[in-house]
XYZ file of C-alpha atoms in Angstrom:
785
model
C 0.169 -0.135 0.011
C 1.753 3.480 -0.844
C 2.808 5.844 1.588
C 0.297 8.742 1.151
C -2.818 5.668 1.299
C -1.874 4.871 4.715
C -1.168 8.725 5.678
C -4.142 9.762 4.988
C -6.606 7.012 6.556
C -4.531 7.597 9.790
C -4.824 11.401 9.153
C -8.816 10.928 8.460
C -9.143 8.143 11.374
C -7.614 10.359 13.546
C -10.618 13.239 12.162
C -12.927 10.680 13.116
C -12.248 9.997 16.366
C -12.232 13.661 17.633
C -15.803 13.311 15.530
C -16.862 10.393 17.736
C -15.342 11.721 20.718
C -17.289 15.225 20.792
C -13.748 16.878 20.956
C -14.376 20.912 21.184
C -11.096 21.767 18.141
C -13.121 19.110 15.614
C -14.253 21.795 13.895
C -10.580 22.807 13.382
C -8.574 19.751 13.314
C -11.700 19.392 9.542
C -10.019 22.372 8.721
C -6.563 21.514 9.205
C -6.904 17.814 7.461
C -8.842 19.587 4.115
C -5.698 22.238 4.371
C -2.729 19.101 4.165
C -5.359 16.898 1.861
C -6.329 19.759 -0.431
C -3.282 21.983 -0.549
C -5.003 25.102 1.000
C -3.834 27.932 2.775
C -6.769 28.300 4.843
C -9.988 26.727 5.777
C -12.895 27.976 8.418
C -15.280 26.271 9.263
C -18.990 29.109 9.916
C -22.470 27.291 11.784
C -24.996 29.773 8.587
C -27.722 31.412 11.615
C -31.403 31.929 11.731
C -30.767 35.297 10.548
C -28.330 34.818 7.707
C -25.493 35.367 9.354
C -22.341 32.508 9.789
C -20.850 31.875 13.115
C -17.780 30.958 13.407
C -16.947 26.638 14.449
C -13.089 26.581 14.171
C -10.641 27.613 11.569
C -6.992 26.461 9.946
C -3.706 28.195 11.643
C -2.934 29.616 8.834
C -6.747 30.803 8.732
C -7.008 35.469 9.503
C -7.128 35.909 13.259
C -9.801 37.679 13.455
C -12.338 35.046 13.245
C -12.889 33.661 16.748
C -15.105 30.979 17.692
C -18.670 31.750 18.364
C -17.979 35.299 16.773
C -20.837 36.253 13.453
C -19.855 37.645 10.027
C -22.268 38.718 7.529
C -21.806 38.597 3.912
C -24.491 40.416 1.950
C -23.209 38.759 -1.190
C -23.608 35.688 -0.649
C -25.412 33.396 -2.865
C -24.012 29.080 -1.921
C -25.205 29.684 1.365
C -28.554 31.512 0.959
C -29.733 29.323 -1.594
C -32.798 26.655 -1.828
C -30.328 23.502 -2.799
C -31.188 21.192 -0.694
C -27.345 19.231 -1.973
C -23.809 20.592 -1.104
C -23.303 23.362 -3.722
C -19.353 24.618 -4.601
C -19.149 28.294 -5.390
C -16.201 30.745 -5.714
C -18.245 34.126 -5.754
C -16.196 37.018 -6.233
C -17.472 39.994 -4.312
C -17.785 37.416 -0.756
C -17.183 39.762 2.101
C -15.786 37.426 4.426
C -11.440 36.017 3.220
C -10.480 33.742 5.014
C -6.601 34.318 3.817
C -5.269 36.812 5.054
C -3.279 37.282 1.303
C -4.884 38.540 -1.977
C -5.727 34.167 -3.382
C -8.513 32.320 -4.544
C -11.470 31.542 -2.206
C -14.221 29.319 -2.865
C -17.162 28.421 -0.659
C -18.237 24.845 0.183
C -22.422 24.759 1.567
C -23.153 21.208 2.987
C -26.705 20.429 4.821
C -26.183 18.968 7.533
C -29.874 17.915 8.430
C -32.884 19.412 7.185
C -32.506 22.580 9.293
C -28.707 22.570 10.385
C -26.476 24.171 7.436
C -22.452 24.939 7.189
C -20.235 26.458 5.338
C -16.894 26.232 4.303
C -14.625 28.671 3.499
C -11.582 27.596 1.929
C -8.544 29.044 -0.087
C -5.489 28.041 -2.406
C -2.945 29.557 -4.235
C -4.592 28.364 -8.274
C -7.672 28.951 -9.281
C -10.342 25.957 -8.696
C -11.165 23.627 -11.027
C -13.728 21.975 -11.915
C -12.282 19.057 -11.262
C -11.553 20.694 -7.160
C -15.508 22.285 -7.252
C -16.573 18.190 -8.147
C -14.631 16.476 -5.337
C -15.669 19.333 -2.633
C -18.706 18.315 -3.799
C -18.535 14.292 -3.456
C -17.022 14.430 0.011
C -19.346 16.571 1.298
C -21.508 13.878 2.808
C -18.528 12.086 4.468
C -17.379 16.118 6.853
C -21.410 15.548 6.962
C -21.521 12.812 7.988
C -19.144 13.527 10.292
C -20.275 17.064 12.337
C -23.617 14.860 12.575
C -22.121 12.691 14.667
C -19.867 15.130 16.433
C -22.878 18.202 17.041
C -24.834 15.033 18.243
C -22.704 13.375 20.489
C -21.703 16.645 21.749
C -25.101 17.239 22.844
C -25.652 14.449 24.473
C -23.339 13.837 26.247
C -22.511 17.300 27.718
C -26.582 19.211 27.579
C -27.787 16.556 30.495
C -24.849 16.993 32.815
C -24.206 20.199 32.290
C -27.862 20.692 33.059
C -27.965 18.533 36.399
C -24.245 20.721 37.491
C -26.000 22.928 37.350
C -29.525 22.503 39.006
C -27.462 21.063 41.923
C -24.922 23.464 42.327
C -25.447 24.484 46.083
C -26.591 21.445 46.738
C -22.990 19.635 46.158
C -21.910 22.912 48.277
C -23.306 22.989 51.169
C -22.217 19.723 52.247
C -18.569 20.239 51.547
C -18.558 23.682 52.967
C -20.693 21.727 56.036
C -16.869 19.389 56.486
C -14.685 22.673 56.192
C -16.738 24.672 59.156
C -16.399 21.692 61.408
C -13.623 20.492 61.189
C -12.172 24.213 62.466
C -14.215 24.218 65.313
C -12.535 21.050 65.749
C -9.642 22.533 65.644
C -10.501 24.094 68.513
C -10.377 21.539 70.379
C -8.129 20.102 72.635
C -6.530 17.711 70.189
C -3.774 15.369 70.254
C -0.864 16.096 67.785
C -1.900 13.585 65.394
C -5.257 13.992 65.931
C -4.472 17.503 64.735
C -2.871 16.184 61.923
C -6.097 13.673 61.124
C -8.568 17.695 60.536
C -5.772 19.330 58.859
C -5.920 16.653 56.347
C -9.833 16.158 56.463
C -9.906 19.774 55.572
C -7.411 20.292 53.352
C -9.207 17.535 51.114
C -12.625 19.023 51.814
C -11.306 21.301 50.310
C -9.207 20.108 47.031
C -13.442 18.719 46.829
C -14.861 22.411 46.763
C -12.394 23.541 44.006
C -13.630 20.424 41.657
C -16.921 20.935 42.372
C -16.154 24.861 42.112
C -14.605 23.558 38.622
C -17.558 21.179 37.315
C -19.658 23.486 37.851
C -17.906 26.317 35.994
C -17.178 24.092 33.693
C -20.902 23.513 32.661
C -22.679 27.230 33.031
C -19.908 27.860 30.190
C -21.487 24.822 27.938
C -24.749 26.714 29.043
C -23.328 29.808 27.355
C -24.318 30.638 31.925
C -20.758 32.458 31.883
C -20.595 36.292 30.872
C -17.343 38.308 30.532
C -16.204 40.949 33.193
C -14.493 43.874 32.602
C -12.762 45.902 34.882
C -9.917 48.210 35.136
C -7.131 46.833 36.227
C -3.456 46.611 37.267
C -1.821 44.181 35.052
C 1.930 44.279 37.259
C -0.238 44.901 40.610
C -2.193 40.896 39.358
C 0.706 39.501 38.487
C 2.571 40.083 41.825
C 0.381 38.497 43.615
C 0.100 35.173 41.985
C 3.763 34.925 41.975
C 3.696 36.140 45.694
C 1.116 32.366 46.280
C 3.966 30.702 44.407
C 6.950 31.843 46.397
C 5.141 30.572 49.430
C 5.050 27.126 48.807
C 8.962 26.527 46.881
C 11.897 26.659 47.022
C 12.973 30.255 45.544
C 16.522 28.603 45.421
C 14.963 26.289 42.958
C 12.757 27.952 40.988
C 13.260 31.562 39.663
C 9.878 33.998 38.323
C 11.179 36.417 35.467
C 8.917 38.182 34.839
C 8.460 40.868 31.158
C 5.757 43.210 30.385
C 5.366 45.328 27.556
C 6.539 49.267 28.724
C 3.469 49.949 26.150
C 1.285 48.797 27.988
C -1.004 51.605 30.756
C -0.754 51.021 33.905
C -3.999 50.042 34.297
C -6.434 48.421 31.255
C -10.062 46.570 31.249
C -10.089 42.901 30.726
C -12.153 39.578 33.845
C -9.428 39.293 35.427
C -10.971 36.654 38.026
C -10.553 34.285 34.821
C -7.252 35.873 33.755
C -5.971 35.218 37.109
C -7.471 31.548 37.716
C -6.290 30.752 33.725
C -2.743 32.003 35.080
C -2.829 29.450 38.454
C -3.152 26.934 36.394
C -0.363 27.650 34.298
C 1.704 28.983 36.330
C 0.628 25.396 38.464
C 1.329 23.206 35.607
C 5.091 24.716 34.693
C 5.995 24.675 38.578
C 4.844 20.545 38.390
C 7.419 20.154 35.512
C 9.925 21.964 37.134
C 12.044 20.611 39.947
C 15.183 23.952 39.066
C 15.174 26.264 36.681
C 13.669 29.196 35.603
C 9.742 30.134 34.111
C 9.685 33.162 32.312
C 6.338 35.265 32.286
C 5.567 38.264 29.600
C 2.886 40.450 28.379
C 2.212 42.371 25.424
C -0.667 43.927 23.741
C -1.634 43.460 20.983
C -5.292 45.344 18.680
C -7.993 45.213 21.559
C -6.026 42.037 22.937
C -3.393 41.621 25.965
C -1.356 38.501 25.261
C 0.852 35.931 27.234
C 3.489 33.802 27.192
C 4.902 31.350 30.421
C 7.437 29.738 29.123
C 9.824 26.993 31.360
C 12.828 25.024 31.628
C 11.390 22.072 32.554
C 11.411 18.354 31.936
C 9.010 18.350 29.296
C 6.283 16.391 27.969
C 5.883 14.353 25.010
C 3.897 14.599 21.092
C 1.561 12.239 22.728
C 0.412 13.827 25.920
C 0.834 16.719 23.888
C -2.570 16.136 21.554
C -4.691 15.477 25.431
C -2.985 18.285 27.726
C -6.325 20.083 27.494
C -8.629 17.037 28.649
C -9.822 16.745 31.923
C -7.556 15.053 34.395
C -5.331 14.061 31.445
C -2.101 15.312 33.727
C -3.946 13.583 37.509
C -0.981 12.063 37.917
C 1.503 15.123 38.757
C 2.113 15.767 42.699
C 4.050 19.113 42.473
C 1.043 21.245 41.563
C 1.420 24.094 43.855
C -1.726 25.104 45.033
C -4.565 23.660 46.646
C -7.500 25.398 44.299
C -5.785 24.006 41.272
C -7.913 21.027 39.915
C -7.472 18.191 37.611
C -10.311 19.849 35.153
C -8.159 23.602 35.712
C -5.843 23.562 32.436
C -9.476 22.234 30.939
C -11.213 25.209 32.197
C -8.411 27.278 31.255
C -9.024 27.025 27.734
C -12.271 27.495 28.122
C -12.019 30.577 29.448
C -9.626 31.241 26.865
C -11.838 30.914 24.136
C -15.110 32.756 26.059
C -12.668 35.887 26.286
C -12.269 35.918 22.271
C -8.692 34.069 22.782
C -7.049 31.653 21.770
C -4.118 29.300 23.317
C -1.019 27.180 21.701
C 2.146 25.270 23.554
C 5.402 23.790 22.491
C 6.299 21.135 24.486
C 10.022 19.059 24.112
C 10.782 16.730 26.316
C 13.859 18.229 28.547
C 13.228 21.295 27.214
C 10.561 22.616 28.957
C 7.151 23.970 28.158
C 5.759 27.347 26.645
C 1.928 28.361 26.862
C 0.944 31.353 24.890
C -2.258 32.957 24.814
C -4.547 36.177 24.377
C -7.635 37.438 25.601
C -9.851 40.063 24.999
C -8.807 43.507 26.135
C -9.373 47.400 26.164
C -6.391 48.777 25.851
C -5.962 52.661 26.135
C -4.446 53.312 22.126
C -4.454 50.336 21.202
C -4.524 50.712 16.720
C -8.480 49.478 15.706
C -8.837 46.726 12.837
C -10.027 47.650 9.854
C -9.729 51.602 10.039
C -6.770 53.159 8.943
C -4.739 52.697 11.651
C -6.298 55.037 14.204
C -6.217 55.178 17.487
C -9.423 54.234 19.616
C -10.369 58.245 21.681
C -7.982 59.287 23.525
C -4.889 62.298 23.695
C -3.641 61.570 20.764
C -6.031 62.143 18.792
C -8.216 64.793 20.468
C -9.813 66.733 16.841
C -11.689 70.323 17.515
C -13.619 71.127 14.843
C -14.941 75.076 14.445
C -17.512 75.485 12.275
C -21.005 76.841 13.598
C -23.423 75.312 10.528
C -24.847 72.060 12.618
C -25.453 69.959 9.502
C -21.877 70.303 8.627
C -20.672 69.554 12.061
C -22.571 66.790 12.712
C -21.298 64.436 9.200
C -17.863 65.893 10.324
C -18.376 64.730 13.461
C -20.370 61.444 12.121
C -16.551 60.983 9.877
C -14.095 61.725 12.601
C -15.604 58.789 15.371
C -15.736 56.154 11.965
C -12.124 56.455 11.855
C -11.286 56.484 15.605
C -10.792 60.255 16.003
C -12.853 61.979 19.621
C -13.527 65.291 18.081
C -14.705 68.196 20.177
C -17.194 70.377 18.614
C -17.008 74.035 18.872
C -19.289 76.813 16.770
C -17.774 80.520 17.601
C -13.969 81.859 18.103
C -14.364 82.751 21.575
C -15.536 79.535 22.455
C -12.120 78.149 20.332
C -9.743 80.316 22.268
C -11.478 79.102 25.649
C -11.009 75.410 24.761
C -7.589 75.280 23.577
C -6.688 76.840 26.960
C -7.835 73.977 29.125
C -6.753 71.249 26.059
C -4.443 69.978 23.624
C -5.942 68.477 20.728
C -4.059 66.304 17.757
C -5.668 68.775 15.161
C -7.703 71.769 14.271
C -9.958 71.557 11.267
C -12.034 74.802 11.517
C -14.361 76.935 8.864
C -13.085 80.535 7.414
C -16.786 81.525 8.307
C -17.708 82.316 11.245
C -20.603 84.419 13.760
C -18.022 86.229 16.043
C -14.982 86.427 14.529
C -12.879 86.984 10.971
C -11.889 82.935 10.111
C -8.534 84.263 9.325
C -8.062 86.044 12.723
C -9.061 83.430 15.372
C -6.486 81.638 12.915
C -3.787 83.827 13.385
C -4.615 83.866 17.005
C -4.458 79.865 16.779
C -1.237 79.562 15.620
C 0.217 82.318 18.370
C -1.360 80.096 21.287
C 1.856 78.540 23.065
C -0.861 75.096 23.182
C -1.441 75.413 19.598
C 1.839 76.652 18.017
C 2.601 73.604 16.413
C -0.547 71.879 16.194
C -2.025 72.008 11.868
C -4.570 73.579 11.177
C -7.560 72.589 8.065
C -9.507 74.895 6.864
C -12.519 74.124 5.253
C -14.583 76.291 3.141
C -16.391 77.741 0.627
C -14.297 80.667 -0.275
C -11.398 79.379 -2.534
C -8.916 80.944 -0.707
C -6.033 78.453 -0.323
C -2.915 80.955 -1.041
C -3.836 83.076 2.556
C -4.726 80.379 4.678
C -1.656 79.073 4.236
C 0.163 81.696 4.178
C -1.233 82.173 7.462
C -0.141 79.197 8.621
C -2.487 75.845 7.240
C -1.513 73.027 6.149
C -4.372 72.094 4.241
C -7.772 73.611 2.256
C -10.965 71.622 1.862
C -13.739 73.918 -0.642
C -16.633 72.352 0.369
C -18.158 69.807 0.380
C -15.065 67.746 1.324
C -13.999 64.762 0.303
C -13.444 62.306 3.580
C -10.919 60.314 2.076
C -8.470 63.167 1.452
C -9.419 64.535 5.170
C -8.478 61.373 6.480
C -5.348 61.307 4.875
C -3.673 64.263 6.330
C -5.102 63.770 9.891
C -3.750 60.265 9.820
C -0.205 61.889 8.479
C -0.355 64.314 11.713
C -1.164 61.465 13.616
C 2.188 59.948 12.601
C 3.945 62.330 13.248
C 3.069 62.584 16.035
C 3.455 59.230 17.512
C 7.005 59.903 17.558
C 9.214 58.439 20.873
C 12.124 61.012 21.874
C 14.975 59.789 24.040
C 16.081 62.278 26.048
C 19.603 62.300 28.016
C 20.982 65.411 30.310
C 22.402 64.609 34.032
C 21.059 69.077 34.944
C 17.486 68.553 35.669
C 16.390 72.032 34.648
C 17.479 71.615 31.520
C 16.486 67.909 31.252
C 12.854 69.498 31.823
C 12.793 72.498 29.818
C 13.354 70.011 26.836
C 11.062 67.829 27.799
C 8.288 70.751 27.801
C 9.473 71.503 24.713
C 8.972 67.794 22.491
C 5.846 67.736 24.294
C 4.522 71.063 23.400
C 5.710 69.689 19.779
C 3.710 66.874 20.737
C 5.497 64.565 20.356
C 5.721 61.470 23.097
C 9.131 62.329 25.316
C 10.833 59.286 27.320
C 13.458 61.032 29.989
C 16.106 59.874 31.578
C 18.887 62.164 33.521
C 20.807 58.979 34.355
C 22.786 57.538 31.731
C 23.240 54.731 33.385
C 19.470 53.863 33.708
C 19.309 54.682 29.695
C 20.109 51.145 28.217
C 17.204 49.072 30.428
C 15.287 52.006 29.681
C 15.109 51.759 26.283
C 14.746 47.984 25.856
C 11.579 46.905 23.588
C 11.471 50.801 23.072
C 10.868 51.616 19.863
C 12.561 55.180 19.644
C 12.352 58.255 16.670
C 14.393 60.266 18.064
C 17.150 60.664 20.685
C 18.800 64.200 21.686
C 21.888 63.286 24.706
C 23.918 65.760 26.198
C 28.099 64.542 26.157
C 28.543 65.500 30.214
C 27.230 63.404 32.144
C 28.947 61.979 35.514
C 28.226 57.799 35.072
C 28.363 56.842 31.058
C 29.236 60.044 29.625
C 27.215 60.588 26.244
C 30.351 59.888 24.021
C 29.832 56.065 25.307
C 26.110 55.787 25.700
C 26.076 56.685 22.117
C 28.279 54.104 20.888
C 26.094 52.039 23.148
C 22.681 52.962 21.441
C 24.092 52.610 17.870
C 26.044 49.366 18.835
C 21.728 47.829 18.852
C 20.629 46.504 15.616
C 17.326 48.745 16.043
C 18.721 51.449 17.095
C 21.206 51.539 13.965
C 19.350 53.859 11.718
C 18.409 55.924 14.748
C 18.820 59.499 14.417
C 20.385 61.820 17.625
C 21.363 65.049 17.872
C 23.818 66.455 20.533
C 22.997 69.233 22.695
C 25.822 69.906 25.322
C 26.842 72.975 27.301
C 30.483 70.752 27.682
C 34.187 72.171 26.322
C 36.796 71.108 24.530
C 34.834 68.464 22.908
C 35.584 68.659 19.315
C 38.840 66.395 19.527
C 36.493 63.236 20.887
C 34.098 64.048 18.323
C 36.046 61.042 16.575
C 35.172 58.848 18.892
C 31.134 59.346 17.286
C 32.167 60.063 14.008
C 29.003 59.292 11.768
C 27.034 58.607 14.391
C 25.452 61.849 15.296
C 23.236 63.919 12.657
C 23.430 67.091 14.840
C 24.912 69.194 17.427
C 23.288 72.222 19.129
C 26.101 73.962 21.206
C 23.598 75.621 25.038
C 25.459 78.774 24.842
C 25.009 79.788 20.994
C 21.181 78.004 20.674
C 18.067 78.268 22.704
C 15.119 75.446 23.209
C 13.300 76.970 20.173
C 16.474 76.200 18.186
C 16.456 72.359 19.430
C 12.919 72.049 18.911
C 13.108 73.073 14.967
C 15.771 70.848 15.200
C 13.723 68.032 16.310
C 11.699 68.797 14.087
C 14.057 68.672 10.996
C 14.895 65.646 11.985
C 11.815 64.178 12.537
C 10.320 65.072 8.983
C 13.037 62.816 8.239
C 11.177 60.037 7.588
C 8.347 61.490 5.087
C 10.698 62.281 2.728
C 11.979 59.552 0.049
C 14.481 58.878 -1.525
C 15.947 60.755 -4.708
C 15.369 58.055 -7.788
C 19.200 58.306 -9.054
C 20.549 57.600 -5.085
C 18.598 54.605 -4.948
C 20.226 53.428 -8.575
C 23.014 53.605 -7.178
C 22.476 50.837 -4.414
C 22.772 47.134 -4.568
C 21.465 45.669 -1.430
C 19.024 46.615 -0.246
C 15.073 46.208 -0.879
C 13.849 48.670 -3.950
C 10.319 50.269 -3.742
C 8.308 52.569 -6.082
C 4.676 54.366 -4.654
C 2.781 55.989 -7.265
C 0.482 58.453 -5.581
C -0.576 61.633 -6.136
C -2.050 63.269 -3.174
C 1.121 64.640 -0.843
C -0.364 63.081 2.389
C -1.251 59.388 1.286
C 2.304 59.945 0.459
C 4.237 61.063 3.866
C 2.188 58.152 5.659
C 3.796 55.677 3.671
C 6.243 56.444 3.264
C 6.827 56.982 7.154
C 5.488 53.983 7.539
C 7.737 52.096 5.595
C 10.827 54.276 6.862
C 9.811 53.545 10.820
C 9.904 49.999 9.412
C 13.880 50.108 7.952
C 12.880 50.771 3.801
C 14.939 53.509 3.454
C 14.725 53.027 -0.292
C 12.079 54.212 -1.367
C 11.265 56.366 -4.466
C 7.459 58.394 -4.958
C 6.099 58.997 -8.307
C 3.257 61.543 -8.978
C 1.341 59.226 -11.769
C 1.067 56.410 -13.628
C 2.747 58.033 -17.119
C 5.691 58.678 -14.108
C 6.007 55.084 -12.847
C 6.146 53.261 -16.241
C 8.917 55.776 -16.426
C 11.050 54.828 -13.379
C 10.253 51.763 -13.934
C 12.153 51.505 -17.391
C 15.258 52.962 -15.929
C 15.674 50.592 -12.503
C 14.281 47.016 -11.488
C 12.385 48.108 -8.207
C 11.087 45.437 -5.246
C 8.232 46.074 -4.969
C 4.937 48.559 -6.570
C 2.851 50.634 -4.478
C 0.269 52.172 -6.950
C -2.914 53.905 -6.334
C -5.230 53.177 -9.048
C -7.275 56.262 -9.524
C -4.449 59.287 -10.280
C -4.754 62.385 -12.379
C -2.629 61.837 -16.714
C -1.821 57.741 -16.099
C -4.105 56.126 -13.465
C -3.051 53.249 -11.729
C -4.468 49.733 -13.850
C -3.295 51.604 -17.528
C 0.874 52.090 -15.446
C 0.095 48.536 -13.551
C -0.887 46.666 -16.794
C 1.732 48.535 -19.031
C 4.491 47.840 -16.586
C 3.625 44.165 -16.650
C 4.364 43.903 -20.534
C 7.720 44.062 -19.386
C 9.192 40.494 -19.133
C 11.472 41.792 -15.660
C 8.419 42.701 -14.277
C 6.806 40.034 -14.838
C 6.435 38.928 -11.212
C 7.427 41.956 -9.703
C 4.975 41.966 -6.736
C 2.432 45.194 -7.147
C 0.099 45.759 -4.321
C -2.527 48.548 -5.319
C -4.046 51.099 -3.085
C -7.866 52.380 -3.252
C -9.211 54.873 -1.656
C -12.519 54.176 -0.097
C -12.355 50.555 -1.862
C -16.830 50.075 -3.765
C -17.766 46.717 -4.651
C -15.808 44.894 -7.488
C -12.651 46.981 -6.583
C -10.779 44.217 -5.969
C -11.042 42.442 -9.346
C -10.863 45.390 -11.720
C -7.358 45.172 -9.502
C -6.505 41.620 -9.838
C -7.638 41.999 -13.538
C -5.540 45.280 -14.347
C -2.688 42.222 -12.975
C -2.161 43.862 -10.004
C -0.134 41.609 -7.428
C -2.309 42.286 -4.093
C -4.633 44.961 -2.947
C -4.788 47.588 0.466
C -7.658 49.257 0.603
C -7.704 53.305 2.149
C -7.124 54.690 4.815
C -4.039 52.495 5.158
C -3.900 49.171 8.450
C -0.791 50.041 9.166
C 0.019 46.570 10.623
C -1.696 45.172 6.997
C -0.082 47.385 5.200
C 2.817 46.525 6.333
C 3.072 43.143 7.097
C 2.140 42.624 3.398
C 4.953 44.517 2.692
C 7.416 42.339 4.703
C 5.723 39.123 3.228
C 6.418 40.270 -0.605
C 10.037 41.764 0.237
C 11.214 38.634 2.260
C 13.122 36.866 -0.719
C 14.751 39.881 -1.155
C 15.399 40.481 2.572
C 16.792 36.402 3.002
C 18.876 37.215 -0.228
C 20.556 40.457 1.675
C 20.856 38.770 4.901
């Protein structure tokens, strides 16, 4: 028998067992089975609900992260899942709005009728187009999937539902006698007992407590299955929570044998909102498991954040577990034989319930273990974190000080419309309708930007613009003018950064705001041992709208900037612990800071000879005796603006060991956004042209590794330019990513038909954008490294 057939039978047998045993992860296993057998890229299994929405049952590991279990999605265009056909139906509908892959590849939907009242939808993606053979194969085996799913659903309901009902209904009766045993044992302890009797009572209490913990876990397990337990978010200090949990373990273990290491990402605010009670339970159980396998060594706990979630990784240097045992890790009592569990409230249901809690909190958990090398748990749960970049919305953070926008508009309808758009994009608008209100509010608050109409009831708009530009709180705040009158030149001369003639083109407005938000989100390190000077510099940086990271002791700097992104550093030379020359060398030797621009701002005399030590490591030198804080502020702005400047084509053409990117974009603020994102992620060679004709001219002069193409431009649009570039033999396989503002139905297909490799709608989501740029340049990166 061929080995491939044996492998297939083994995989199918595992899938069948998963179905028969009603394992919760059966839908995930089914998706992974399909990935292996049909060379697919991604798969997601949905249940079709009564309201025609699609509820996620499971997915492959390669599918988009947004498809969490029990989350609901809708596709208004779906024809296959909402059809009345009795049999299986496979469709490759191009306007489907629930893509399962992060990359533009071919996708299709297989609808399967499990019973007369139950229907599932399997959404799959692959690199090559689906053939008629693929379609026929999938439809022919859909009955097998339906039967497996029927077995799984039936076993799951028959095994679980009745028992869950019983447990929930008799919860009180189960807890009461156990609590009584513990209570009477405590009373007994107060009597005059012999040492042996005291030991018996203590054992009795411990066992009663363990029994009560197990009963509580069983009841919670049943409540989760019945949907009776909900998320309960509250504002909690994650550092304090971890310290309390680790303290429990330190009191019970030998501190000389096990070391706890905690690393919390510095970008996480002191207080965030999450379900602390459930996270505490999860951490206690996972750490207990790690302790049980670690006789001597280290347990590391790392906490970071992502969009709307908290990421936790727990790694130990213990004995590890075998692959076969890893598969049953989350099954009830699968590790009941481990005797070193250090927290008495942990039961054999602990890991099983922890996984349930993680899924309830819209999360997921993965475990890697190697015998003799330790075990690593990685999971995430939902959390409300200030400043998190929202998915789907132009990389804009949730409302906070960094995205507060002041709107000066006396027309109610216009202000309401602006407010709606700003809220949709993730900004926090403050609406005022007069010059007097404007000046009053900027005395008290700071804003990312000001949007103002020139026509106001109580003042001349240009006079107000002048007052805003002169006020200390807004002299560095970008002012965007919106008016029915075309008076751009006058507004620009008075300090406006952009001028929109009403009706406003909102697709351009969001680009302007995004470009300034990205710029203001810059982190600047300031190091000076003179506290008054340090405070002055910090104030100057913050008044310019940037984030200041200030430190007076140079010896602390390297620890301070660990795992921190920096856009600029300002360093004094004459410092007592580590002088500025040594500190700059230390910073520059870190790979992540090799290209960090540094400004030297010093009062040191006779430093010229020492500058040879750091030749080429700094960009500007300002002496405190001949320059003031205003000069420093101007230099800071100049340095930060460097990220907005594209490379000159003739300079890039001479470079060899670099990734060359061509950006074709006519709107200046879109150019700034993309160039800044690329340069901040170490893509230095970025050439910018303003239309398709210039793009065609540039690609004939030099070879680019990636082309980012706006599709709506004057002179020659992106569609025509892409078609012409694809006709050149050397650009047949070069990735071209289409960029389209406010994408409409069918835009994606038009871009693909023109020859684009992939597609990103505007406003650009910074994380998705950079992920795709890295994906399409990884081959060149590998060659360069």
